[in-house]
mmCIF file of C-alpha atoms in Angstrom:
data_model
loop_
_atom_site.group_PDB
_atom_site.id
_atom_site.type_symbol
_atom_site.label_atom_id
_atom_site.label_comp_id
_atom_site.label_asym_id
_atom_site.label_seq_id
_atom_site.Cartn_x
_atom_site.Cartn_y
_atom_site.Cartn_z
ATOM 1 C CA MET A 1411 1.663 70.830 -14.601
ATOM 2 C CA LYS A 1412 2.888 70.608 -10.799
ATOM 3 C CA ASN A 1413 -0.780 69.599 -10.312
ATOM 4 C CA LEU A 1414 -0.479 66.530 -12.875
ATOM 5 C CA PHE A 1415 2.533 64.950 -11.033
ATOM 6 C CA VAL A 1416 0.580 65.309 -8.420
ATOM 7 C CA LYS A 1417 -2.271 63.531 -9.172
ATOM 8 C CA ILE A 1418 0.125 60.845 -10.564
ATOM 9 C CA ALA A 1419 2.029 60.638 -7.714
ATOM 10 C CA ALA A 1420 -1.502 59.724 -5.517
ATOM 11 C CA VAL A 1421 -2.945 57.577 -8.324
ATOM 12 C CA GLY A 1422 0.449 55.386 -7.790
ATOM 13 C CA LEU A 1423 0.474 55.517 -4.407
ATOM 14 C CA LEU A 1424 -3.086 53.997 -4.505
ATOM 15 C CA MET A 1425 -2.383 51.296 -6.812
ATOM 16 C CA LEU A 1426 0.573 50.628 -4.509
ATOM 17 C CA ALA A 1427 -1.274 50.292 -0.859
ATOM 18 C CA PRO A 1428 -2.625 47.195 -1.850
ATOM 19 C CA ALA A 1429 0.271 45.356 -2.967
ATOM 20 C CA ILE A 1430 1.769 46.591 0.179
ATOM 21 C CA ALA A 1431 -0.640 45.453 2.774
ATOM 22 C CA GLN A 1432 -0.741 41.846 0.734
ATOM 23 C CA ALA A 1433 2.106 40.498 2.840
ATOM 24 C CA ALA A 1434 4.854 40.976 6.169
ATOM 25 C CA GLU A 1435 7.709 39.553 6.933
ATOM 26 C CA GLY A 1436 7.958 36.728 9.640
ATOM 27 C CA TYR A 1437 10.357 34.472 11.111
ATOM 28 C CA SER A 1438 10.295 31.014 11.819
ATOM 29 C CA THR A 1439 10.436 29.962 15.301
ATOM 30 C CA ALA A 1440 11.398 26.079 15.327
ATOM 31 C CA ASN A 1441 12.156 23.851 12.298
ATOM 32 C CA VAL A 1442 8.390 23.437 11.020
ATOM 33 C CA ASN A 1443 7.006 21.850 8.489
ATOM 34 C CA MET A 1444 5.234 23.991 5.499
ATOM 35 C CA ARG A 1445 2.039 22.124 4.574
ATOM 36 C CA ALA A 1446 -0.219 22.278 1.467
ATOM 37 C CA GLY A 1447 -3.365 23.349 3.853
ATOM 38 C CA PRO A 1448 -4.101 24.768 6.912
ATOM 39 C CA SER A 1449 -3.740 21.754 9.207
ATOM 40 C CA THR A 1450 -1.022 19.094 10.284
ATOM 41 C CA ARG A 1451 -2.856 16.583 8.414
ATOM 42 C CA TYR A 1452 -2.546 18.021 4.603
ATOM 43 C CA PRO A 1453 1.033 16.845 3.365
ATOM 44 C CA ALA A 1454 4.100 18.963 4.099
ATOM 45 C CA VAL A 1455 5.496 20.575 1.035
ATOM 46 C CA ALA A 1456 8.923 21.908 2.561
ATOM 47 C CA VAL A 1457 10.732 22.078 6.175
ATOM 48 C CA ILE A 1458 11.250 25.851 7.159
ATOM 49 C CA PRO A 1459 14.246 26.269 9.307
ATOM 50 C CA ALA A 1460 14.475 27.614 12.668
ATOM 51 C CA GLY A 1461 14.730 31.926 12.170
ATOM 52 C CA SER A 1462 14.243 31.704 8.523
ATOM 53 C CA SER A 1463 12.408 34.676 6.895
ATOM 54 C CA VAL A 1464 9.336 34.014 5.386
ATOM 55 C CA GLU A 1465 6.398 36.203 3.974
ATOM 56 C CA ILE A 1466 3.188 36.055 5.212
ATOM 57 C CA ARG A 1467 0.624 36.358 2.224
ATOM 58 C CA GLY A 1468 -2.638 36.172 4.398
ATOM 59 C CA CYS A 1469 -3.932 34.389 7.276
ATOM 60 C CA LEU A 1470 -7.467 32.706 8.268
ATOM 61 C CA SER A 1471 -9.739 34.248 10.433
ATOM 62 C CA ASP A 1472 -11.106 31.752 12.174
ATOM 63 C CA VAL A 1473 -7.872 29.486 12.800
ATOM 64 C CA ASN A 1474 -4.273 30.317 13.059
ATOM 65 C CA TRP A 1475 -2.949 29.273 10.412
ATOM 66 C CA CYS A 1476 -1.172 31.679 7.812
ATOM 67 C CA ASP A 1477 -0.105 31.341 4.215
ATOM 68 C CA VAL A 1478 3.370 32.008 3.820
ATOM 69 C CA GLU A 1479 6.207 31.970 0.772
ATOM 70 C CA PHE A 1480 9.280 30.580 1.434
ATOM 71 C CA TYR A 1481 12.465 30.432 -0.887
ATOM 72 C CA GLY A 1482 9.748 30.857 -3.546
ATOM 73 C CA GLY A 1483 7.157 28.080 -2.404
ATOM 74 C CA ARG A 1484 3.658 28.120 -0.955
ATOM 75 C CA GLY A 1485 2.222 26.590 1.600
ATOM 76 C CA TRP A 1486 0.861 26.979 5.239
ATOM 77 C CA VAL A 1487 2.397 26.778 8.948
ATOM 78 C CA SER A 1488 0.953 27.642 12.070
ATOM 79 C CA GLY A 1489 0.554 31.166 13.102
ATOM 80 C CA GLN A 1490 2.242 29.695 16.869
ATOM 81 C CA TYR A 1491 5.438 28.847 15.174
ATOM 82 C CA VAL A 1492 5.297 32.529 13.130
ATOM 83 C CA GLN A 1493 6.510 35.839 14.790
ATOM 84 C CA ALA A 1494 6.593 39.114 13.026
ATOM 85 C CA LEU A 1495 8.107 42.481 14.361
ATOM 86 C CA TYR A 1496 5.373 45.067 15.866
ATOM 87 C CA GLN A 1497 6.638 48.096 16.909
ATOM 88 C CA GLN A 1498 9.867 47.062 17.552
ATOM 89 C CA ARG A 1499 9.477 43.634 19.401
ATOM 90 C CA ARG A 1500 8.904 40.353 17.739
ATOM 91 C CA VAL A 1501 5.170 38.705 18.263
ATOM 92 C CA TYR A 1502 3.627 35.555 17.449
ATOM 93 C CA VAL A 1503 1.520 36.202 14.331
ATOM 94 C CA GLY A 1504 -2.760 36.441 15.833
ATOM 95 C CA PRO A 1505 -5.810 37.840 14.626
ATOM 96 C CA GLN A 1506 -5.198 40.927 16.874
ATOM 97 C CA TYR A 1507 -1.961 41.832 14.695
ATOM 98 C CA TYR A 1508 -3.282 40.960 11.258
ATOM 99 C CA ARG A 1509 -4.448 44.440 10.630
ATOM 100 C CA PRO A 1510 -1.612 46.664 12.107
ATOM 101 C CA LEU A 1511 0.846 44.190 10.568
ATOM 102 C CA GLY A 1512 -1.150 44.548 7.009
ATOM 103 C CA ILE A 1513 -1.424 40.982 6.944
ATOM 104 C CA PRO A 1514 -4.841 40.057 4.868
ATOM 105 C CA MET A 1515 -7.439 37.536 6.204
ATOM 106 C CA ILE A 1516 -7.940 35.384 3.390
ATOM 107 C CA ARG A 1517 -9.664 31.791 2.661
ATOM 108 C CA PHE A 1518 -8.270 28.345 1.867
ATOM 109 C CA SER A 1519 -9.630 26.460 -1.495
ATOM 110 C CA VAL A 1520 -7.730 23.033 -2.314
ATOM 111 C CA ASP A 1521 -8.996 23.664 -5.766
ATOM 112 C CA ASN A 1522 -7.549 27.068 -6.487
ATOM 113 C CA TYR A 1523 -4.643 26.802 -4.254
ATOM 114 C CA TRP A 1524 -3.123 23.490 -5.150
ATOM 115 C CA ASP A 1525 -4.187 24.132 -9.187
ATOM 116 C CA ARG A 1526 -2.003 27.050 -8.766
ATOM 117 C CA TYR A 1527 1.284 25.748 -6.548
ATOM 118 C CA TYR A 1528 1.033 21.971 -6.608
ATOM 119 C CA ARG A 1529 0.542 20.958 -9.727
ATOM 120 C CA ASN A 1530 3.907 18.432 -9.969
ATOM 121 C CA ARG A 1531 3.244 17.066 -6.573
ATOM 122 C CA ASP A 1532 2.188 13.458 -5.671
ATOM 123 C CA PHE A 1533 -0.554 14.207 -3.978
ATOM 124 C CA TYR A 1534 -2.142 16.697 -6.857
ATOM 125 C CA ARG A 1535 -3.532 13.500 -8.238
ATOM 126 C CA ASP A 1536 -5.762 13.190 -4.906
ATOM 127 C CA ARG A 1537 -6.946 16.648 -5.179
ATOM 128 C CA ASP A 1538 -10.619 15.838 -5.705
ATOM 129 C CA ARG A 1539 -10.613 13.697 -2.073
ATOM 130 C CA TRP A 1540 -8.420 16.638 -0.479
ATOM 131 C CA SER A 1541 -10.655 18.995 -1.526
ATOM 132 C CA ARG A 1542 -13.619 17.565 1.038
ATOM 133 C CA GLY A 1543 -11.058 18.055 3.796
ATOM 134 C CA PRO A 1544 -8.526 16.040 5.295
ATOM 135 C CA ASP A 1545 -10.865 14.343 7.911
ATOM 136 C CA TYR A 1546 -12.546 12.982 4.936
ATOM 137 C CA TYR A 1547 -9.530 12.211 2.982
ATOM 138 C CA TYR A 1548 -8.282 10.456 5.987
ATOM 139 C CA ARG A 1549 -11.718 8.437 6.991
ATOM 140 C CA ASP A 1550 -11.577 7.632 3.068
ATOM 141 C CA ARG A 1551 -8.210 6.089 3.080
ATOM 142 C CA ASP A 1552 -8.702 4.351 6.181
ATOM 143 C CA ASN A 1553 -11.938 2.691 4.364
ATOM 144 C CA ARG A 1554 -9.850 1.845 1.112
ATOM 145 C CA ASP A 1555 -7.222 0.115 3.479
ATOM 146 C CA ARG A 1556 -9.857 -1.636 5.638
ATOM 147 C CA ASP A 1557 -11.271 -2.775 2.193
ATOM 148 C CA ARG A 1558 -7.897 -3.945 0.822
ATOM 149 C CA ASP A 1559 -7.228 -5.515 3.999
ATOM 150 C CA ARG A 1560 -10.309 -7.469 3.623
ATOM 151 C CA ASP A 1561 -9.717 -8.403 0.187
ATOM 152 C CA ASN A 1562 -6.307 -9.723 1.013
ATOM 153 C CA ARG A 1563 -7.805 -11.597 3.679
ATOM 154 C CA ASP A 1564 -10.380 -13.061 1.468
ATOM 155 C CA ARG A 1565 -7.658 -13.828 -1.269
ATOM 156 C CA ASP A 1566 -5.764 -15.720 1.797
ATOM 157 C CA ARG A 1567 -8.295 -17.429 2.939
ATOM 158 C CA ASN A 1568 -9.411 -18.529 -0.241
ATOM 159 C CA TRP A 1569 -5.528 -19.352 -1.084
ATOM 160 C CA ARG A 1570 -5.358 -21.925 1.987
ATOM 161 C CA GLU A 1571 -8.947 -23.543 1.063
ATOM 162 C CA ARG A 1572 -7.127 -24.091 -2.351
ATOM 163 C CA ASP A 1573 -3.992 -25.506 -0.584
ATOM 164 C CA ARG A 1574 -6.100 -27.701 1.517
ATOM 165 C CA ASP A 1575 -8.179 -29.004 -1.348
ATOM 166 C CA ARG A 1576 -5.137 -29.891 -3.102
ATOM 167 C CA ASP A 1577 -3.308 -31.192 -0.142
ATOM 168 C CA GLY A 1578 -6.404 -33.322 0.128
ATOM 169 C CA ARG A 1579 -6.176 -34.672 -3.274
ATOM 170 C CA ASP A 1580 -2.811 -35.339 -2.954
ATOM 171 C CA ARG A 1581 -3.105 -37.575 -0.175
ATOM 172 C CA ASP A 1582 -6.097 -38.970 -2.208
ATOM 173 C CA ARG A 1583 -3.622 -39.819 -4.742
ATOM 174 C CA ASP A 1584 -0.921 -40.868 -3.070
ATOM 175 C CA TRP A 1585 -3.141 -43.496 -1.039
ATOM 176 C CA ARG A 1586 -4.451 -44.383 -4.593
ATOM 177 C CA ASP A 1587 -0.693 -44.795 -5.876
ATOM 178 C CA ASP A 1588 -0.261 -46.859 -2.683
ATOM 179 C CA ASN A 1589 -2.772 -49.187 -2.675
ATOM 180 C CA GLN A 1590 -1.855 -49.760 -6.383
ATOM 181 C CA ARG A 1591 1.157 -50.520 -5.540
ATOM 182 C CA ASP A 1592 0.547 -52.544 -2.744
ATOM 183 C CA ASP A 1593 -1.759 -54.755 -5.321
ATOM 184 C CA ARG A 1594 1.266 -54.701 -7.757
ATOM 185 C CA GLN A 1595 3.272 -56.010 -5.481
ATOM 186 C CA ARG A 1596 0.816 -58.675 -4.085
ATOM 187 C CA ASP A 1597 0.237 -59.900 -7.399
ATOM 188 C CA ASP A 1598 3.950 -60.187 -7.945
ATOM 189 C CA ARG A 1599 4.254 -62.136 -4.747
ATOM 190 C CA GLN A 1600 1.185 -64.715 -5.751
ATOM 191 C CA ARG A 1601 2.681 -64.892 -9.105
ATOM 192 C CA GLY A 1602 5.915 -65.925 -7.807
ATOM 193 C CA GLU A 1603 4.779 -68.362 -5.371
ATOM 194 C CA ARG A 1604 2.881 -70.206 -8.221
ATOM 195 C CA GLN A 1605 5.583 -70.626 -10.381
ATOM 196 C CA ARG A 1606 7.778 -71.935 -7.350
ATOM 197 C CA ASP A 1607 5.056 -74.047 -6.672
ATOM 198 C CA ASP A 1608 5.048 -75.003 -10.515
ATOM 199 C CA ARG A 1609 8.537 -75.883 -10.437
ATOM 200 C CA ARG A 1610 8.547 -77.819 -7.370
ATOM 201 C CA GLY A 1611 5.502 -79.917 -8.685
ATOM 202 C CA ASP A 1612 7.799 -80.539 -12.000
ATOM 203 C CA ASP A 1613 10.784 -81.621 -9.677
ATOM 204 C CA ARG A 1614 8.393 -84.578 -7.895
ATOM 205 C CA ARG A 1615 6.616 -85.760 -11.189
ATOM 206 C CA PRO A 1616 8.165 -89.682 -11.912
ATOM 207 C CA ASP A 1617 10.353 -89.710 -15.144
ATOM 208 C CA ARG A 1618 8.205 -91.308 -17.592
ATOM 209 C CA ARG A 1619 10.752 -93.746 -18.630
ATOM 210 C CA ASP A 1620 10.479 -95.265 -14.840
ATOM 211 C CA PHE A 1621 7.116 -95.762 -15.673
ATOM 212 C CA ASP A 1622 6.966 -97.679 -18.502
ATOM 213 C CA CYS A 1623 10.006 -99.392 -17.992
ATOM 214 C CA ARG A 1624 9.899 -102.945 -17.997
ATOM 215 C CA PRO A 1625 11.847 -105.752 -16.548
ATOM 216 C CA GLY A 1626 14.151 -106.858 -19.442
ATOM 217 C CA ASP A 1627 13.220 -103.980 -21.620
ATOM 218 C CA PRO A 1628 16.582 -102.520 -23.449
ATOM 219 C CA SER A 1629 15.834 -99.050 -22.967
ATOM 220 C CA CYS A 1630 15.679 -99.464 -19.566
ATOM 221 C CA ASP A 1631 19.186 -99.660 -19.357
ATOM 222 C CA GLU A 1632 19.971 -96.363 -21.369
#
Protein backbone atom coordinates (compact mmCIF):
# COMPACT_ATOMS: atom_id res chain seq x y z
CA MET A 1 0.00 0.00 0.00
CA LYS A 2 2.83 2.36 0.89
CA ASN A 3 4.49 1.71 -2.46
CA LEU A 4 1.19 2.52 -4.18
CA PHE A 5 1.01 5.92 -2.49
CA VAL A 6 4.62 6.63 -3.48
CA LYS A 7 3.89 5.78 -7.11
CA ILE A 8 0.80 7.99 -7.15
CA ALA A 9 2.75 10.88 -5.64
CA ALA A 10 5.53 10.44 -8.19
CA VAL A 11 3.05 10.47 -11.06
CA GLY A 12 1.45 13.61 -9.62
CA LEU A 13 4.79 15.37 -9.44
CA LEU A 14 5.58 14.41 -13.02
CA MET A 15 2.23 15.79 -14.13
CA LEU A 16 2.75 19.03 -12.22
CA ALA A 17 6.33 19.59 -13.35
CA PRO A 18 5.52 20.80 -16.88
CA ALA A 19 2.80 23.10 -15.55
CA ILE A 20 5.22 24.62 -13.02
CA ALA A 21 7.74 25.21 -15.80
CA GLN A 22 5.19 26.99 -17.99
CA ALA A 23 5.24 30.32 -16.14
CA ALA A 24 7.43 32.55 -14.05
CA GLU A 25 6.54 35.60 -12.03
CA GLY A 26 7.84 38.90 -13.32
CA TYR A 27 7.46 42.63 -12.69
CA SER A 28 7.15 45.50 -15.14
CA THR A 29 9.81 48.14 -14.72
CA ALA A 30 7.88 50.95 -16.47
CA ASN A 31 4.47 51.78 -17.84
CA VAL A 32 4.71 49.55 -20.86
CA ASN A 33 2.37 48.54 -23.66
CA MET A 34 1.34 44.92 -23.82
CA ARG A 35 1.06 44.18 -27.53
CA ALA A 36 -0.63 41.66 -29.78
CA GLY A 37 2.72 40.36 -31.02
CA PRO A 38 6.48 40.50 -30.37
CA SER A 39 7.14 43.90 -31.95
CA THR A 40 6.35 47.53 -31.22
CA ARG A 41 4.53 47.57 -34.55
CA TYR A 42 1.81 45.19 -33.37
CA PRO A 43 -1.34 46.77 -31.88
CA ALA A 44 -1.28 47.60 -28.16
CA VAL A 45 -3.89 45.67 -26.16
CA ALA A 46 -3.23 47.06 -22.66
CA VAL A 47 -0.88 49.22 -20.61
CA ILE A 48 0.92 47.51 -17.73
CA PRO A 49 1.71 50.03 -14.97
CA ALA A 50 5.21 50.15 -13.56
CA GLY A 51 5.79 47.63 -10.75
CA SER A 52 2.83 45.44 -11.71
CA SER A 53 3.11 41.68 -11.40
CA VAL A 54 2.89 39.60 -14.58
CA GLU A 55 3.05 35.91 -15.37
CA ILE A 56 5.71 35.12 -17.97
CA ARG A 57 4.31 32.32 -20.12
CA GLY A 58 7.23 32.00 -22.51
CA CYS A 59 9.81 33.96 -24.47
CA LEU A 60 11.22 33.88 -27.98
CA SER A 61 14.70 32.52 -28.53
CA ASP A 62 15.71 34.90 -31.33
CA VAL A 63 14.43 38.23 -29.93
CA ASN A 64 13.95 39.32 -26.34
CA TRP A 65 10.14 39.36 -26.27
CA CYS A 66 7.95 37.44 -23.83
CA ASP A 67 4.36 36.29 -23.78
CA VAL A 68 2.88 37.52 -20.49
CA GLU A 69 -0.44 37.39 -18.67
CA PHE A 70 -1.74 40.50 -16.92
CA TYR A 71 -5.10 40.53 -15.12
CA GLY A 72 -6.38 37.70 -17.26
CA GLY A 73 -5.29 39.29 -20.53
CA ARG A 74 -2.51 38.00 -22.74
CA GLY A 75 0.06 39.86 -24.81
CA TRP A 76 3.71 40.48 -25.55
CA VAL A 77 6.21 42.68 -23.73
CA SER A 78 9.87 43.31 -24.45
CA GLY A 79 12.17 41.58 -21.94
CA GLN A 80 13.96 44.87 -21.31
CA TYR A 81 10.86 46.05 -19.40
CA VAL A 82 10.34 42.88 -17.35
CA GLN A 83 12.31 41.68 -14.36
CA ALA A 84 12.12 38.38 -12.53
CA LEU A 85 13.40 37.21 -9.17
CA TYR A 86 16.56 35.13 -9.59
CA GLN A 87 18.71 34.03 -6.61
CA GLN A 88 17.19 36.64 -4.31
CA ARG A 89 17.65 39.50 -6.77
CA ARG A 90 15.72 40.93 -9.65
CA VAL A 91 17.17 40.50 -13.12
CA TYR A 92 15.94 41.60 -16.52
CA VAL A 93 14.50 38.67 -18.37
CA GLY A 94 16.95 37.46 -21.01
CA PRO A 95 17.81 34.19 -22.75
CA GLN A 96 20.44 33.32 -20.14
CA TYR A 97 17.72 33.24 -17.46
CA TYR A 98 15.01 31.36 -19.34
CA ARG A 99 16.04 27.91 -18.16
CA PRO A 100 16.91 28.80 -14.53
CA LEU A 101 13.59 30.69 -14.18
CA GLY A 102 11.62 27.88 -15.81
CA ILE A 103 10.54 30.03 -18.75
CA PRO A 104 9.94 27.96 -21.89
CA MET A 105 11.15 29.15 -25.28
CA ILE A 106 8.18 29.41 -27.60
CA ARG A 107 7.25 30.53 -31.09
CA PHE A 108 4.69 33.11 -32.17
CA SER A 109 1.94 32.54 -34.71
CA VAL A 110 -0.58 35.27 -35.40
CA ASP A 111 -3.23 32.78 -36.50
CA ASN A 112 -3.11 30.61 -33.38
CA TYR A 113 -2.45 33.37 -30.87
CA TRP A 114 -5.05 35.81 -32.20
CA ASP A 115 -7.65 33.07 -32.62
CA ARG A 116 -7.21 32.27 -28.94
CA TYR A 117 -7.07 35.75 -27.41
CA TYR A 118 -8.17 38.50 -29.80
CA ARG A 119 -11.28 37.43 -31.65
CA ASN A 120 -13.23 40.33 -30.15
CA ARG A 121 -10.62 42.96 -31.07
CA ASP A 122 -11.05 45.37 -33.98
CA PHE A 123 -7.68 44.50 -35.48
CA TYR A 124 -8.64 40.82 -35.70
CA ARG A 125 -10.41 41.43 -39.01
CA ASP A 126 -7.00 42.24 -40.55
CA ARG A 127 -5.48 39.02 -39.24
CA ASP A 128 -4.62 37.71 -42.71
CA ARG A 129 -2.45 40.73 -43.45
CA TRP A 130 -0.91 40.76 -39.97
CA SER A 131 -0.07 37.06 -40.32
CA ARG A 132 2.55 38.01 -42.92
CA GLY A 133 4.29 40.20 -40.37
CA PRO A 134 3.93 43.81 -39.23
CA ASP A 135 6.31 45.05 -41.93
CA TYR A 136 4.08 43.58 -44.63
CA TYR A 137 0.96 44.94 -42.94
CA TYR A 138 2.29 48.49 -42.78
CA ARG A 139 3.71 48.30 -46.28
CA ASP A 140 0.36 47.08 -47.56
CA ARG A 141 -1.42 49.81 -45.60
CA ASP A 142 0.96 52.46 -46.98
CA ASN A 143 0.28 51.19 -50.50
CA ARG A 144 -3.46 51.35 -49.86
CA ASP A 145 -3.09 54.86 -48.45
CA ARG A 146 -1.13 55.93 -51.53
CA ASP A 147 -3.76 54.39 -53.79
CA ARG A 148 -6.50 56.17 -51.85
CA ASP A 149 -4.60 59.46 -52.03
CA ARG A 150 -4.11 59.01 -55.76
CA ASP A 151 -7.80 58.24 -56.19
CA ASN A 152 -8.66 61.33 -54.16
CA ARG A 153 -6.34 63.45 -56.31
CA ASP A 154 -7.88 62.04 -59.47
CA ARG A 155 -11.35 62.68 -58.11
CA ASP A 156 -10.40 66.24 -57.13
CA ARG A 157 -8.92 66.83 -60.58
CA ASN A 158 -12.10 65.53 -62.20
CA TRP A 159 -14.17 67.79 -59.99
CA ARG A 160 -12.00 70.78 -60.89
CA GLU A 161 -12.32 69.96 -64.58
CA ARG A 162 -16.09 69.60 -64.25
CA ASP A 163 -16.25 72.88 -62.33
CA ARG A 164 -14.12 74.57 -65.00
CA ASP A 165 -16.35 73.19 -67.77
CA ARG A 166 -19.46 74.27 -65.91
CA ASP A 167 -18.01 77.74 -65.35
CA GLY A 168 -17.18 77.93 -69.03
CA ARG A 169 -20.71 76.91 -69.98
CA ASP A 170 -22.12 79.42 -67.53
CA ARG A 171 -19.96 82.18 -68.99
CA ASP A 172 -21.04 81.24 -72.52
CA ARG A 173 -24.68 81.24 -71.46
CA ASP A 174 -24.27 84.59 -69.72
CA TRP A 175 -22.57 85.98 -72.81
CA ARG A 176 -25.39 84.76 -75.04
CA ASP A 177 -27.98 86.13 -72.62
CA ASP A 178 -26.20 89.49 -72.58
CA ASN A 179 -26.08 89.59 -76.38
CA GLN A 180 -29.73 88.63 -76.64
CA ARG A 181 -30.63 91.29 -74.08
CA ASP A 182 -28.58 93.88 -75.99
CA ASP A 183 -30.31 92.85 -79.22
CA ARG A 184 -33.72 93.20 -77.60
CA GLN A 185 -32.82 96.57 -76.16
CA ARG A 186 -31.52 97.74 -79.55
CA ASP A 187 -34.68 96.53 -81.27
CA ASP A 188 -36.80 98.31 -78.65
CA ARG A 189 -34.82 101.53 -79.17
CA GLN A 190 -35.15 101.29 -82.94
CA ARG A 191 -38.86 100.57 -82.68
CA GLY A 192 -39.31 103.51 -80.30
CA GLU A 193 -37.39 105.81 -82.66
CA ARG A 194 -39.55 104.75 -85.60
CA GLN A 195 -42.68 105.38 -83.58
CA ARG A 196 -41.43 108.85 -82.60
CA ASP A 197 -40.55 109.61 -86.24
CA ASP A 198 -44.02 108.50 -87.28
CA ARG A 199 -45.61 110.79 -84.70
CA ARG A 200 -43.47 113.76 -85.83
CA GLY A 201 -44.44 113.05 -89.42
CA ASP A 202 -48.11 113.09 -88.49
CA ASP A 203 -47.62 116.46 -86.79
CA ARG A 204 -46.02 117.97 -89.95
CA ARG A 205 -48.67 116.58 -92.34
CA PRO A 206 -51.05 119.51 -93.49
CA ASP A 207 -54.71 119.44 -92.61
CA ARG A 208 -56.75 118.07 -95.49
CA ARG A 209 -59.27 120.83 -95.02
CA ASP A 210 -56.57 123.45 -95.57
CA PHE A 211 -55.49 121.68 -98.67
CA ASP A 212 -58.98 121.31 -100.18
CA CYS A 213 -60.42 124.60 -99.03
CA ARG A 214 -61.10 127.22 -101.70
CA PRO A 215 -61.93 130.86 -101.26
CA GLY A 216 -65.64 131.37 -100.87
CA ASP A 217 -66.15 127.74 -99.80
CA PRO A 218 -68.50 127.78 -96.80
CA SER A 219 -66.67 124.83 -95.26
CA CYS A 220 -63.53 126.92 -94.90
CA ASP A 221 -65.24 129.00 -92.29
CA GLU A 222 -65.75 126.04 -89.97
